CSV table of C-alpha atoms and ligand atoms in Angstrom, one decimal:
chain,number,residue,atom,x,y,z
A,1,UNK,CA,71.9,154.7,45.8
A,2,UNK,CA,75.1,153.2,46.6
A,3,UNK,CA,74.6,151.5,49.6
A,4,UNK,CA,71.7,150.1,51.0
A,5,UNK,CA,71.0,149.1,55.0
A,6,UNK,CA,68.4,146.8,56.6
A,7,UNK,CA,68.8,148.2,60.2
A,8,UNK,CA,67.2,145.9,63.2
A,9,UNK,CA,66.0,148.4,65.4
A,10,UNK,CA,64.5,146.0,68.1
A,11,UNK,CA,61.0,145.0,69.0
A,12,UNK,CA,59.8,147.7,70.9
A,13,UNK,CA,62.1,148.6,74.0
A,14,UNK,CA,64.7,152.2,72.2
A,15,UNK,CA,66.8,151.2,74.8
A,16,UNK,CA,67.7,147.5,72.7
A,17,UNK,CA,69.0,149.1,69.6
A,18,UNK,CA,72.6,148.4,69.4
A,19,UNK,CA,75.1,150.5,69.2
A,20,UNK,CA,75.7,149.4,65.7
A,21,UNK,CA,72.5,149.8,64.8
A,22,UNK,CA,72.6,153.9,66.2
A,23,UNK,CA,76.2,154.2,64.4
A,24,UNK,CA,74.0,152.9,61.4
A,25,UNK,CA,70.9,155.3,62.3
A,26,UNK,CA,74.1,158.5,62.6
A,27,UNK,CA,75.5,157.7,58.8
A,28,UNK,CA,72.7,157.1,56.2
A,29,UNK,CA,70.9,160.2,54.0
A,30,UNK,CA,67.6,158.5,53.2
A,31,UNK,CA,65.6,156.6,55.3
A,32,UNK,CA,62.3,154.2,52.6
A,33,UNK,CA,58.9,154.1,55.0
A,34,UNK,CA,56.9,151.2,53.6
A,35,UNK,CA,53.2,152.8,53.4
A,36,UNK,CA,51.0,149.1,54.1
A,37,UNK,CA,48.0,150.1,51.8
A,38,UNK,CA,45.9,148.0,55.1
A,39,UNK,CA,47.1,149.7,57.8
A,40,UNK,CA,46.1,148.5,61.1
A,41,UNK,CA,46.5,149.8,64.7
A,42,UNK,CA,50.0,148.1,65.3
A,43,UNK,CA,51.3,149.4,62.1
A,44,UNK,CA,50.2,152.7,62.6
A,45,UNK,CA,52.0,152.7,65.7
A,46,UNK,CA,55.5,151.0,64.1
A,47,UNK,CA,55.4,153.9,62.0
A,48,UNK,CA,55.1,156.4,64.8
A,49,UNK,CA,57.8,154.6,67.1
A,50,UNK,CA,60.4,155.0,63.7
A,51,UNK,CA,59.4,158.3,63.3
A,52,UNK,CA,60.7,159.0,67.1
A,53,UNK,CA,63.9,157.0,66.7
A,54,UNK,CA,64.8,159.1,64.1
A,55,UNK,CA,64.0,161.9,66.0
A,56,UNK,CA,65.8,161.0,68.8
A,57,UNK,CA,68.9,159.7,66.9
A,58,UNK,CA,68.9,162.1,64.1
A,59,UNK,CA,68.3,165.4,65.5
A,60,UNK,CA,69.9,167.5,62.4
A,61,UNK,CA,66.8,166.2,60.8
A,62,UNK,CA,69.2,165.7,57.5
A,63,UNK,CA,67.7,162.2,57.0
A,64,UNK,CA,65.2,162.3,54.1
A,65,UNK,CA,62.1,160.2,54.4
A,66,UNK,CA,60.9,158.4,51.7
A,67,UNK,CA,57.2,156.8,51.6
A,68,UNK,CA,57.2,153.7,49.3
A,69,UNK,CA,53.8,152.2,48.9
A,70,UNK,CA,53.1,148.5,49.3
A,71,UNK,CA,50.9,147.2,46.5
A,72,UNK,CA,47.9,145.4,47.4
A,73,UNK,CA,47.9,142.2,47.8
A,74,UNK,CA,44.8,139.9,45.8
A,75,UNK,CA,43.9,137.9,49.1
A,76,UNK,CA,40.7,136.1,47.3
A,77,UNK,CA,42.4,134.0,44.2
A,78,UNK,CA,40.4,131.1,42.6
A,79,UNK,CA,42.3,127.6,43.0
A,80,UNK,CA,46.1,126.6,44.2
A,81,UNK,CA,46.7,128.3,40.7
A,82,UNK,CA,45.6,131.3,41.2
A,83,UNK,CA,47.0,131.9,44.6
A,84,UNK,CA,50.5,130.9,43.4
A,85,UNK,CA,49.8,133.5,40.4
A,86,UNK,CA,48.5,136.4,43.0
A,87,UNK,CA,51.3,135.9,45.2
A,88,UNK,CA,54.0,135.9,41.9
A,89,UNK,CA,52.3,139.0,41.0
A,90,UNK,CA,52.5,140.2,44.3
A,91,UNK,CA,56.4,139.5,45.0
A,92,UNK,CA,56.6,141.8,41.1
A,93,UNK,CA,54.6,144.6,42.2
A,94,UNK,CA,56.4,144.7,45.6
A,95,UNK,CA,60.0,144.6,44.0
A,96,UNK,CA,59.3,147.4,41.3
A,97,UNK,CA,57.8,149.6,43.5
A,98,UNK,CA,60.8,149.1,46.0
A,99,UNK,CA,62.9,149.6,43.0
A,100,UNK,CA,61.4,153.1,41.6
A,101,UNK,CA,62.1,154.4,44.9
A,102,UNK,CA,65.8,153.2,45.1
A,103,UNK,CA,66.2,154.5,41.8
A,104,UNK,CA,65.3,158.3,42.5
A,105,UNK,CA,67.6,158.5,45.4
A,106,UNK,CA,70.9,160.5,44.3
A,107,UNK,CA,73.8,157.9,43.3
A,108,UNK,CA,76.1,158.5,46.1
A,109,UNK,CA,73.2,157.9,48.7
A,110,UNK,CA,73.5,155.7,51.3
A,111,UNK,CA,69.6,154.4,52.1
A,112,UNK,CA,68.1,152.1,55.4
A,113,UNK,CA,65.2,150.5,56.7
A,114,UNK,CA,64.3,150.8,60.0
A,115,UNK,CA,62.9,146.4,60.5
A,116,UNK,CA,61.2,145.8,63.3
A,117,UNK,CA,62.9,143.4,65.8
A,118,UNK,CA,65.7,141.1,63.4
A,119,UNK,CA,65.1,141.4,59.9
A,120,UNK,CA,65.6,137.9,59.8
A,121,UNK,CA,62.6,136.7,61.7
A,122,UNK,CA,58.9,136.7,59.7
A,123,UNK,CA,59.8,140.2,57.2
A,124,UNK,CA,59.9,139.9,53.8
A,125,UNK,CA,62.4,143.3,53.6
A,126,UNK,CA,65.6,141.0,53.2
A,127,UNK,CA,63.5,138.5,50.6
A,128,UNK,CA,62.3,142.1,48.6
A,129,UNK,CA,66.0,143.6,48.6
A,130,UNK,CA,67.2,140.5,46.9
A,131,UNK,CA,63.9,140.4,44.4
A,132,UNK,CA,65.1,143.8,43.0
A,133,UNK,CA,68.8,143.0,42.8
A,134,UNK,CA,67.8,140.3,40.7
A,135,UNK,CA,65.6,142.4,38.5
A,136,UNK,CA,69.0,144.0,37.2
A,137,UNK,CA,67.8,147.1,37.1
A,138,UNK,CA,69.7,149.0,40.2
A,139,UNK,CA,72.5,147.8,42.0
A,140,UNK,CA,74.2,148.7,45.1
A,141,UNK,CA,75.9,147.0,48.5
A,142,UNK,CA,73.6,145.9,50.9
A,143,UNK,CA,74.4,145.4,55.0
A,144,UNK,CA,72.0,143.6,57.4
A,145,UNK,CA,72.4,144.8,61.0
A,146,UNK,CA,70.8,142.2,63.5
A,147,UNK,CA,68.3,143.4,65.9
A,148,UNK,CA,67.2,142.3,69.5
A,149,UNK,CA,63.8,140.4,68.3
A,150,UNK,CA,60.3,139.7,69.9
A,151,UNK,CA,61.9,136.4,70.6
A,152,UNK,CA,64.9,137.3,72.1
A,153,UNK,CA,63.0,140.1,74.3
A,154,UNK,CA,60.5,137.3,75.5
A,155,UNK,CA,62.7,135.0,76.9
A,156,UNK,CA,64.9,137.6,78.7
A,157,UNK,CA,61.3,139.2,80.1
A,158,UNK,CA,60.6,135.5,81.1
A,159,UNK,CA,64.5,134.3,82.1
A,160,UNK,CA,64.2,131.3,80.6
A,161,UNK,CA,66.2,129.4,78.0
A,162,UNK,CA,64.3,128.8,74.9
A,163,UNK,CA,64.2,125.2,74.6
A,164,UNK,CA,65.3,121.4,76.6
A,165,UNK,CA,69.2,120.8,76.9
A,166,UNK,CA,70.5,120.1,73.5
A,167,UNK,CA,67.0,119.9,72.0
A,168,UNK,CA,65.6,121.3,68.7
A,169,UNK,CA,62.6,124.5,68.9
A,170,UNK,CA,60.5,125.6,66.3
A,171,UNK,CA,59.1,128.6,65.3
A,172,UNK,CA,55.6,129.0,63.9
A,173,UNK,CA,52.6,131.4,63.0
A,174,UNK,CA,49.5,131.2,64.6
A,175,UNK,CA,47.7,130.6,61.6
A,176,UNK,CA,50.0,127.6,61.2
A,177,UNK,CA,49.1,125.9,64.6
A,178,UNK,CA,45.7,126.5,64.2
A,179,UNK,CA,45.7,124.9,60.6
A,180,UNK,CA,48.4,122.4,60.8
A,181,UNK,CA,48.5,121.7,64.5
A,182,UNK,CA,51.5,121.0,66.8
A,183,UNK,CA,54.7,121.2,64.5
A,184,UNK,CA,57.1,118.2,63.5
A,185,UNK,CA,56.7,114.6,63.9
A,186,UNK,CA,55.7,113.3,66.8
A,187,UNK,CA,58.0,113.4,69.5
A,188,UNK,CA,60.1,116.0,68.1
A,189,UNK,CA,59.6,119.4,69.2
A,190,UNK,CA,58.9,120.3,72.7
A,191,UNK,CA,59.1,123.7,72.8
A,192,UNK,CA,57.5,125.9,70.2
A,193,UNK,CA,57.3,130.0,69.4
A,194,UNK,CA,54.2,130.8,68.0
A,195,UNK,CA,54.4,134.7,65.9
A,196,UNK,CA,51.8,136.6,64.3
A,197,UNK,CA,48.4,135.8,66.2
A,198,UNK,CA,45.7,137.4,65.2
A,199,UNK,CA,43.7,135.8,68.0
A,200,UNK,CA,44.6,133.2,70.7
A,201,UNK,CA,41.9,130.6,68.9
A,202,UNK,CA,45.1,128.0,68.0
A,203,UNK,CA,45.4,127.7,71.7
A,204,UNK,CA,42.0,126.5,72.4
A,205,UNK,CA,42.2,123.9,69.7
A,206,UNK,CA,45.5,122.3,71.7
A,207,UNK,CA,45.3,119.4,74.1
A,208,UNK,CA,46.2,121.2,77.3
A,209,UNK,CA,47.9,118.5,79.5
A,210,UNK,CA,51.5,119.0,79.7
A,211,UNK,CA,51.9,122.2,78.3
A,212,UNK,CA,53.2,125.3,79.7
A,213,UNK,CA,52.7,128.8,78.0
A,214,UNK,CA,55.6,132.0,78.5
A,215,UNK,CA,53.4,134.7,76.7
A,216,UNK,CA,53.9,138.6,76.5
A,217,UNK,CA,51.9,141.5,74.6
A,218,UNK,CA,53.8,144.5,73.2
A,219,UNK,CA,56.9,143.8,74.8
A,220,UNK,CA,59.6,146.7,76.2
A,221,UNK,CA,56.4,149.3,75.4
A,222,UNK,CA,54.7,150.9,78.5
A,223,UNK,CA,51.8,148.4,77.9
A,224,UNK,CA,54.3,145.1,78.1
A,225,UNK,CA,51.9,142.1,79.4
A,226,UNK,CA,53.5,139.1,80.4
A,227,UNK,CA,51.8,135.8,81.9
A,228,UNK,CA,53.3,132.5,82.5
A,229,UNK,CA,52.0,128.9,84.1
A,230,UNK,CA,50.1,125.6,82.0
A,231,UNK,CA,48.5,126.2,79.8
A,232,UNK,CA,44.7,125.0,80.7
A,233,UNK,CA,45.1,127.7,84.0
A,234,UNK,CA,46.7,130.3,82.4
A,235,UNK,CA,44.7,130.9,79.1
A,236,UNK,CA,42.0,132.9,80.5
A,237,UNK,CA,44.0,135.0,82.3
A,238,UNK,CA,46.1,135.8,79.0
A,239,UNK,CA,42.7,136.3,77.1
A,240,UNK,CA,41.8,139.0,79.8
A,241,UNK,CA,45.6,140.3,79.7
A,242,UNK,CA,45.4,140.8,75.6
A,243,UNK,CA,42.3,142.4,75.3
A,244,UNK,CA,43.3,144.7,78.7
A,245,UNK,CA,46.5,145.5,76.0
A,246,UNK,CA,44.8,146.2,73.3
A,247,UNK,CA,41.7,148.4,75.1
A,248,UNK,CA,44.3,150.2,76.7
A,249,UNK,CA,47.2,151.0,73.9
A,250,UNK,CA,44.6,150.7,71.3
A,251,UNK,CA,46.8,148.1,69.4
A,252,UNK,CA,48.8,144.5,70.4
A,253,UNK,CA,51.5,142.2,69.2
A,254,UNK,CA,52.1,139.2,71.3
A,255,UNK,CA,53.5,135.9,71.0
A,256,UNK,CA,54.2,133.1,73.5
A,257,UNK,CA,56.4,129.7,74.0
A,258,UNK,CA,54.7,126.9,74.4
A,259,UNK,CA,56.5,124.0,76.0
A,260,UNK,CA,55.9,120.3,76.6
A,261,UNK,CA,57.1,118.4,79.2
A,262,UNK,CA,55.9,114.5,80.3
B,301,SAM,C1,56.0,140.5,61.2
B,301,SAM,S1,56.6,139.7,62.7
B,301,SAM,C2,58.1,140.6,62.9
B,301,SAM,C3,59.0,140.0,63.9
B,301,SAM,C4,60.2,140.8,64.1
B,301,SAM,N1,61.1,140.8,62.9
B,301,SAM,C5,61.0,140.4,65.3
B,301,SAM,O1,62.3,140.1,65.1
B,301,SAM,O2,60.5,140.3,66.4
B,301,SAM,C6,55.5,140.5,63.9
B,301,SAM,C7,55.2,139.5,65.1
B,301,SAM,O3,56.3,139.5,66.0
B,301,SAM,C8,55.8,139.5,67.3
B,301,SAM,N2,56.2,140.7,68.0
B,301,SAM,C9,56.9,141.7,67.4
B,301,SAM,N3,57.1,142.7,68.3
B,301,SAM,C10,56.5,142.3,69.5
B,301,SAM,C11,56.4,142.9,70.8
B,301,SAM,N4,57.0,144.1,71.1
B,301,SAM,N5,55.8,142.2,71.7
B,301,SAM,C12,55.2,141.0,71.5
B,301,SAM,N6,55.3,140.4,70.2
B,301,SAM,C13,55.9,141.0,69.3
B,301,SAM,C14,54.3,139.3,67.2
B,301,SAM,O4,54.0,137.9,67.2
B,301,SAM,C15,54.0,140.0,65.9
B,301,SAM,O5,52.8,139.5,65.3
């Protein structure tokens, strides 16, 4: 393979691939599927909406498909030792696999991946592409084509700016909030993004008073949700809204801003 392209494809909505990123979608041969040995509802439907980009941006059907298969991860590890030694193991068993399939494409090749959103924001592809260049083993040029991200898409479906005049914003997991609580020292973030919920649970453990929530469920999709107002009135409602999502489409990705003002 001689080059290799991480191609943001946006978070949902085919019309917020950019034009660089169909010009991208036009030129490469082979196109690496990454086969979660877990799958879930969401990732089963990631998977279709690639397959239909390609479909709808590579009609000659020329592009080769390419199924690597993401090793499982140990998620039950004895100690702080032994989760550090899963997770190395892990990162090794990720990279080679990655790298087996680069190496069988033909030399002159030029190979993507189709990341959901920005391949910058919470995905490991970027972190895996530079795990196997280090290895040694196969080499090639790399590109990183921005996307429109979940972020970006709920603050336009919102029209808001995504933090204070001048002030700092942090990003989180929803694990993260529920475990650490509100992020930073006090006093010094006022708006945060909270990713990758499995449930809305970090929000009940929050005191409520001052905060507003901007929250949306499988943005630019048919099924988009969106629900804003503080956040002690407007929970419920979201609960209803994100289980309404996920009867309905059968699967849901949301996240929300939460914001704090005296
Ligand atoms: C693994 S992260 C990937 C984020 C992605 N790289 C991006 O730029 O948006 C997946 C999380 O992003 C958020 N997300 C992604 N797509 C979304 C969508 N269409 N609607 C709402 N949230 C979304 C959810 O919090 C989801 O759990």
């Amino acid at each position: 393979m001689r080059q290799l392209q991480l191609i943001g494809v946006g978070a949902g909505d085919p019309e917020q691939l950019t034009l660089q990123a169909i010009s991208a979608l036009r030129s490469i041969d082979v196109v690496f599927v990454v086969d979660k040995s877990d799958p879930g509802e969401s990732a089963d439907h990631l998977a279709r909406w690639r397959e239909e980009l390609l479909r709808r941006h590579r009609p000659d059907g020329d592009c080769q498909v390419v199924t690597i298969i993401d090793p499982r991860r140990n998620r039950a590890p004895h100690g702080q030792a032994g989760y550090e030694h899963a997770v190395r193991d892990w990162h090794a068993a990720r990279a080679g696999a990655y790298e087996d399939a680069f190496a069988a494409v033909a030399p002159d090749a030029t190979g993507a991946f189709l990341v959901w959103g920005d391949p910058s924001l919470y995905d490991s592809t970027i972190r895996i592409v530079q795990d196997v260049l280090a290895r040694g083993r196969v080499s090639f040029d790399w590109t990183v084509i921005p996307g429109v991200s979940s972020l970006h898409a709920l603050t336009a479906a919102h029209r808001i700016v995504l933090h204070g005049i001048g002030r700092p914003v942090a990003l989180t997991t929803g694990r993260r909030l529920a475990d650490d609580g509100w992020p930073g020292r006090p006093g010094e973030f006022d708006d945060v993004v909270v990713l990758l919920n499995s449930d809305l649970s970090a929000l009940e453990q929050l005191d409520p008073a001052g905060l507003t929530i901007h929250w949306a469920a499988n943005l630019g999709t048919p099924g988009q949700a969106l629900a804003a107002g503080p956040l002690s009135e407007t929970l419920p409602r979201i609960e209803a809204l994100r289980e309404q999502v996920k009867r309905e489409q059968g699967w849901v990705l949301d996240l929300y801003l939460l914001r704090r003002r005296p």
